[in-house]
Coordinates of C-alpha atoms and ligand atoms in Angstrom, one line a residue:
M1 CA 6.8 -23.7 -43.8
T2 CA 3.6 -24.3 -42.0
D3 CA 0.2 -25.5 -43.1
T4 CA -1.6 -23.0 -41.1
P5 CA -1.2 -19.3 -42.4
V6 CA -0.3 -16.9 -39.7
T7 CA -2.5 -14.0 -39.0
D8 CA -1.8 -11.1 -41.5
T9 CA -0.1 -8.5 -39.3
S10 CA 0.4 -6.1 -42.2
A11 CA -3.2 -5.1 -42.5
W12 CA -3.2 -2.3 -39.9
E13 CA -0.5 0.2 -38.9
P14 CA -1.0 2.1 -35.7
P15 CA -1.5 5.8 -36.2
K16 CA 0.9 8.3 -34.6
I17 CA -1.6 9.1 -31.9
W18 CA -4.2 6.6 -30.7
T19 CA -7.8 7.7 -30.8
W20 CA -10.8 6.1 -29.3
N21 CA -12.9 4.0 -31.8
K22 CA -16.1 3.3 -29.9
E23 CA -17.4 1.0 -32.7
N24 CA -14.5 -1.5 -32.6
G25 CA -17.0 -4.3 -32.3
G26 CA -15.5 -6.2 -29.3
R27 CA -17.7 -7.9 -26.8
F28 CA -17.1 -5.1 -24.3
A29 CA -17.0 -2.2 -26.6
N30 CA -19.9 -0.6 -25.0
I31 CA -18.3 -0.5 -21.5
N32 CA -14.6 -0.1 -22.3
R33 CA -13.5 3.5 -22.2
P34 CA -10.0 5.2 -22.1
I35 CA -11.0 7.6 -19.3
A36 CA -11.8 7.1 -15.6
G37 CA -14.4 8.7 -13.4
P38 CA -18.2 8.5 -13.2
T39 CA -20.5 8.9 -16.3
H40 CA -23.6 9.5 -14.2
E41 CA -24.9 10.4 -10.8
K42 CA -26.2 7.3 -8.9
D43 CA -26.1 6.7 -5.2
L44 CA -25.3 3.0 -4.0
P45 CA -28.0 1.3 -2.0
V46 CA -27.1 0.5 1.6
G47 CA -28.6 -2.4 3.7
H48 CA -28.6 -3.1 7.4
H49 CA -25.5 -5.4 7.6
P50 CA -22.1 -4.2 8.7
L51 CA -20.5 -5.1 5.3
Q52 CA -21.9 -3.8 2.0
L53 CA -20.6 -5.6 -1.1
Y54 CA -21.1 -4.2 -4.5
S55 CA -20.4 -7.0 -7.0
L56 CA -21.3 -9.5 -9.6
G57 CA -20.8 -13.2 -9.7
T58 CA -17.7 -13.2 -12.0
P59 CA -14.5 -14.9 -10.8
N60 CA -13.3 -11.7 -9.2
G61 CA -16.7 -11.2 -7.4
V62 CA -16.8 -14.9 -6.3
K63 CA -13.5 -14.6 -4.4
V64 CA -15.0 -12.2 -1.9
T65 CA -18.5 -13.9 -1.5
I66 CA -16.6 -17.3 -0.8
M67 CA -14.6 -15.4 1.9
L68 CA -17.6 -13.9 3.4
E69 CA -19.5 -17.2 3.5
E70 CA -16.5 -19.0 5.0
L71 CA -16.2 -16.3 7.7
L72 CA -20.0 -16.7 8.5
A73 CA -19.5 -20.5 8.5
R74 CA -16.8 -19.9 11.2
G75 CA -19.3 -18.1 13.3
H76 CA -18.2 -14.5 12.7
K77 CA -21.5 -12.6 12.9
G78 CA -19.7 -9.3 12.0
A79 CA -19.2 -10.7 8.5
E80 CA -22.9 -10.5 7.7
Y81 CA -23.2 -8.7 4.5
D82 CA -25.5 -7.3 1.9
A83 CA -24.4 -8.2 -1.7
W84 CA -25.8 -5.8 -4.2
L85 CA -25.7 -6.5 -7.9
I86 CA -23.6 -4.2 -10.1
R87 CA -24.4 -4.9 -13.8
I88 CA -21.2 -4.1 -15.5
G89 CA -22.7 -4.7 -18.9
D90 CA -25.1 -1.8 -18.1
G91 CA -22.3 0.4 -16.9
D92 CA -23.3 0.4 -13.2
Q93 CA -19.6 0.5 -12.3
F94 CA -19.5 4.1 -13.7
G95 CA -22.2 5.5 -11.3
S96 CA -20.9 8.2 -9.0
G97 CA -21.7 6.1 -5.8
F98 CA -19.7 3.2 -7.1
V99 CA -16.7 5.2 -8.3
A100 CA -16.6 6.7 -4.9
V101 CA -16.1 3.2 -3.5
N102 CA -13.8 2.1 -6.3
P103 CA -12.2 4.7 -8.4
N104 CA -11.1 1.9 -10.8
S105 CA -14.7 1.1 -11.7
K106 CA -14.4 -2.7 -11.3
I107 CA -16.3 -5.1 -9.2
P108 CA -16.0 -6.1 -6.5
A109 CA -16.0 -3.2 -4.0
L110 CA -16.6 -3.4 -0.3
L111 CA -17.8 -0.8 2.2
D112 CA -17.2 -1.7 5.9
R113 CA -19.8 0.3 7.8
S114 CA -19.1 -1.5 11.2
G115 CA -17.2 1.5 12.7
P116 CA -17.9 5.2 13.1
T117 CA -16.6 6.0 9.6
P118 CA -17.2 3.7 6.6
I119 CA -14.1 2.2 5.2
R120 CA -13.9 1.5 1.5
V121 CA -11.8 -1.4 0.1
F122 CA -11.3 -2.2 -3.5
E123 CA -9.0 -4.7 -5.5
T124 CA -9.8 -8.4 -4.4
G125 CA -6.3 -8.9 -3.1
A126 CA -6.8 -6.0 -0.7
I127 CA -10.4 -7.0 0.2
L128 CA -9.4 -10.6 1.1
M129 CA -6.5 -9.4 3.2
Y130 CA -8.7 -6.8 4.9
L131 CA -11.2 -9.3 5.8
A132 CA -8.6 -11.9 6.9
E133 CA -7.0 -9.4 9.2
K134 CA -10.3 -8.0 10.5
F135 CA -11.5 -11.4 11.6
G136 CA -8.1 -13.2 12.1
E137 CA -8.9 -16.0 9.8
F138 CA -7.5 -17.7 6.6
L139 CA -4.2 -15.7 6.7
P140 CA -1.6 -17.5 8.7
T141 CA 0.3 -15.4 11.3
E142 CA 3.4 -17.4 11.5
V143 CA 6.0 -15.6 9.3
S144 CA 6.9 -18.1 6.7
A145 CA 3.3 -19.4 6.2
R146 CA 2.1 -15.9 6.0
A147 CA 4.7 -15.2 3.2
E148 CA 3.7 -18.3 1.3
C149 CA 0.1 -17.4 1.4
L150 CA 0.6 -13.8 0.4
S151 CA 3.0 -14.9 -2.4
W152 CA 0.3 -17.1 -3.9
L153 CA -2.4 -14.5 -3.4
F154 CA -0.3 -12.0 -5.4
W155 CA 0.7 -14.6 -7.9
Q156 CA -3.0 -14.8 -8.7
M157 CA -3.5 -11.0 -8.8
G158 CA -0.6 -10.6 -11.1
S159 CA -1.0 -13.5 -13.4
T160 CA -4.8 -13.6 -14.1
P161 CA -5.0 -10.7 -16.4
Y162 CA -3.0 -12.9 -18.8
V163 CA -5.7 -15.6 -18.4
G164 CA -8.9 -13.3 -18.5
G165 CA -7.8 -10.2 -20.5
G166 CA -5.4 -12.1 -22.6
F167 CA -6.4 -15.7 -23.3
G168 CA -10.1 -15.4 -22.5
H169 CA -10.5 -12.2 -24.4
F170 CA -8.8 -13.2 -27.6
Y171 CA -10.1 -16.9 -27.6
A172 CA -13.8 -16.2 -26.7
Y173 CA -14.6 -12.5 -27.1
A174 CA -12.5 -10.7 -29.7
P175 CA -14.4 -10.0 -33.0
T176 CA -11.8 -11.9 -35.0
K177 CA -9.6 -14.9 -34.1
I178 CA -6.0 -13.6 -34.1
E179 CA -3.6 -16.7 -34.1
Y180 CA -0.7 -14.8 -32.6
A181 CA -2.7 -13.4 -29.7
I182 CA -4.4 -16.8 -28.9
D183 CA -1.1 -18.7 -29.1
R184 CA 0.7 -16.2 -26.9
F185 CA -1.9 -16.3 -24.2
A186 CA -2.8 -19.9 -24.4
M187 CA 0.8 -20.7 -23.8
E188 CA 1.0 -18.5 -20.8
T189 CA -2.3 -19.8 -19.4
K190 CA -1.0 -23.3 -19.7
R191 CA 2.3 -22.4 -18.1
L192 CA 0.2 -20.9 -15.2
L193 CA -1.9 -24.0 -14.8
D194 CA 1.4 -26.0 -14.7
V195 CA 2.8 -23.7 -12.0
L196 CA -0.3 -24.3 -9.9
D197 CA -0.4 -28.1 -10.7
R198 CA 3.2 -28.6 -9.5
R199 CA 2.5 -26.6 -6.4
L200 CA -0.5 -28.7 -5.7
A201 CA 1.5 -31.9 -6.3
E202 CA 3.5 -31.1 -3.1
S203 CA 0.9 -29.3 -1.1
E204 CA -2.7 -30.0 -0.1
Y205 CA -3.8 -26.4 -0.4
V206 CA -2.0 -23.7 -2.3
A207 CA -0.2 -22.1 0.6
G208 CA 0.4 -25.4 2.6
S209 CA -1.6 -27.6 4.8
A210 CA -4.2 -24.9 5.7
Y211 CA -7.0 -23.5 3.6
T212 CA -6.3 -19.8 3.1
I213 CA -7.3 -16.7 1.1
A214 CA -4.8 -17.8 -1.5
D215 CA -7.1 -20.7 -2.4
M216 CA -10.2 -18.5 -2.4
A217 CA -8.5 -16.0 -4.8
I218 CA -7.1 -18.7 -7.1
F219 CA -10.0 -21.1 -7.3
P220 CA -12.6 -19.0 -9.1
W221 CA -10.1 -18.4 -12.0
Y222 CA -8.1 -21.6 -12.3
G223 CA -10.8 -23.9 -10.9
G224 CA -13.2 -22.1 -13.4
L225 CA -10.9 -23.3 -16.2
A226 CA -10.5 -26.6 -14.7
K227 CA -14.1 -27.5 -13.8
F228 CA -16.5 -25.1 -15.4
G229 CA -15.4 -24.7 -19.0
Q230 CA -14.6 -21.1 -18.6
Y231 CA -14.3 -19.4 -22.1
G232 CA -15.4 -22.8 -23.6
A233 CA -11.7 -23.7 -23.5
A234 CA -11.6 -27.0 -21.5
E235 CA -10.6 -29.1 -24.4
F236 CA -8.5 -26.5 -26.1
L237 CA -6.4 -26.1 -22.9
A238 CA -6.6 -29.8 -22.1
V239 CA -7.5 -28.9 -18.5
H240 CA -8.0 -32.6 -17.6
E241 CA -4.2 -33.1 -17.7
Y242 CA -3.7 -30.8 -14.6
K243 CA -4.6 -33.7 -12.2
N244 CA -3.5 -31.8 -9.0
V245 CA -5.6 -28.8 -9.9
Q246 CA -8.5 -31.1 -10.6
R247 CA -8.0 -32.8 -7.1
W248 CA -7.8 -29.4 -5.4
A249 CA -10.8 -27.9 -7.2
D250 CA -12.9 -31.0 -6.4
M251 CA -11.9 -30.6 -2.7
L252 CA -12.9 -26.9 -2.6
L253 CA -16.2 -27.6 -4.3
E254 CA -17.1 -29.9 -1.4
R255 CA -17.1 -26.9 0.9
P256 CA -20.6 -25.5 1.5
A257 CA -19.3 -21.9 1.8
V258 CA -17.6 -22.2 -1.6
R259 CA -20.9 -23.5 -3.1
R260 CA -22.9 -20.6 -1.5
G261 CA -20.2 -18.0 -2.5
R262 CA -20.5 -19.1 -6.1
M263 CA -24.3 -18.4 -6.1
V264 CA -24.2 -14.8 -4.9
N265 CA -24.7 -12.1 -7.6
R266 CA -24.7 -14.8 -10.2
L267 CA -26.6 -14.0 -13.5
S268 CA -26.0 -17.1 -15.5
G269 CA -26.4 -20.8 -15.2
E270 CA -29.2 -22.9 -13.6
P271 CA -31.9 -20.6 -12.0
S272 CA -31.4 -22.6 -8.7
S273 CA -27.7 -21.5 -8.6
Q274 CA -28.5 -17.8 -9.1
L275 CA -29.0 -15.6 -6.0
H276 CA -29.0 -12.2 -7.6
E277 CA -28.7 -10.3 -4.3
R278 CA -28.0 -11.7 -0.9
H279 CA -29.3 -9.8 2.1
D280 CA -29.8 -12.6 4.6
A281 CA -28.6 -16.2 5.1
S282 CA -32.0 -17.5 4.5
D283 CA -31.9 -16.0 0.9
F284 CA -30.1 -19.1 -0.3
D285 CA -33.2 -21.1 0.5
T286 CA -35.9 -18.6 -0.6
K287 CA -34.6 -16.1 -3.1
T288 CA -32.8 -18.1 -5.9
Q289 CA -34.2 -17.5 -9.4
D290 CA -36.0 -20.8 -9.4
K291 CA -37.8 -20.1 -6.2
L292 CA -38.6 -16.5 -7.2
A293 CA -40.1 -17.8 -10.4
A294 CA -42.2 -20.4 -8.7
A295 CA -43.6 -17.8 -6.3
N296 CA -44.7 -15.6 -9.1
Ligands
LIG1 N1 -7.8 -6.5 -10.2 C1 -9.2 -6.3 -10.0 C2 -10.0 -6.8 -11.2 C3 -11.5 -6.5 -11.1 C4 -12.2 -6.7 -12.4 O1 -11.5 -6.8 -13.4 N2 -13.5 -6.8 -12.5 C5 -14.2 -6.9 -13.7 C6 -15.3 -8.0 -13.7 S1 -14.5 -9.6 -13.3 C7 -15.0 -5.6 -14.0 O2 -15.5 -5.1 -13.0 N3 -15.1 -5.1 -15.2 C8 -15.9 -4.0 -15.6 C9 -15.2 -3.1 -16.5 O3 -13.9 -3.4 -16.9 O4 -15.7 -2.0 -16.7 C10 -9.6 -7.0 -8.7 O5 -9.1 -8.1 -8.4 O6 -10.6 -6.6 -8.0

């Protein structure tokens, strides 16, 4: 016997064939669709820098802006970029221009226009690897260090849907609180935090003694849980208990490029932390929302 009644699972039986109920009431009901492809014709804007990024300041978007800011901090002028805002709540990811760069209609998407033919890159794991290889940074070349870095990079890519689409969705966004779903995904999210915590007990950075694209991929998600109250779940998940994750996240937050990367394409939080679009390094000083408001 338990004091807490379990969710009534007998209330709904799936029909023989699933049909699309547009009015299911979930937080993302207006943008989720069971079909791919564009919904409308819309070209993407193009700026004057070699790299064009179409993104939003979500954990997936931030992975790439951190990487670009780190590359610029190391003096790679070829990493100069325009960061254009894609408002996924308004369906910008379904415009024909965006779908041409990412047929999966998810931010972020990158267009490298530095060569004779533009190269599109989508999926953050691919974008981070592409940039790391292009500039020869943040991805070790020695075989075993590289294997460790890629293992953690793809650990993040594979595990995070359970955190975001699983735990975050059912804990923070679903129209009803379903005990079974929240329990299942809270357990998995805590297990993943523990995987990371144990790794960081033995290693300064995720992939070893060097800061790599694995840290950049993992930090916005697990650092977000640990430091920024992602999904309002800090207490629920007891994130303070993951001491090594806390230590590592604090260390990364000391990095100026990480701080800048977190500001780009950001639509929430302090106005001084929001740089809606980034087209020049000086934009961090002059175009954050507080500065724009003061100028008007
Ligand atoms: N596996 C993808 C995930 C990208 C992703 O899920 N992006 C979300 C925002 S964080 C998105 O664009 N959602 C819009 C939608 O689902 O329509 C990656 O790593 O690039």
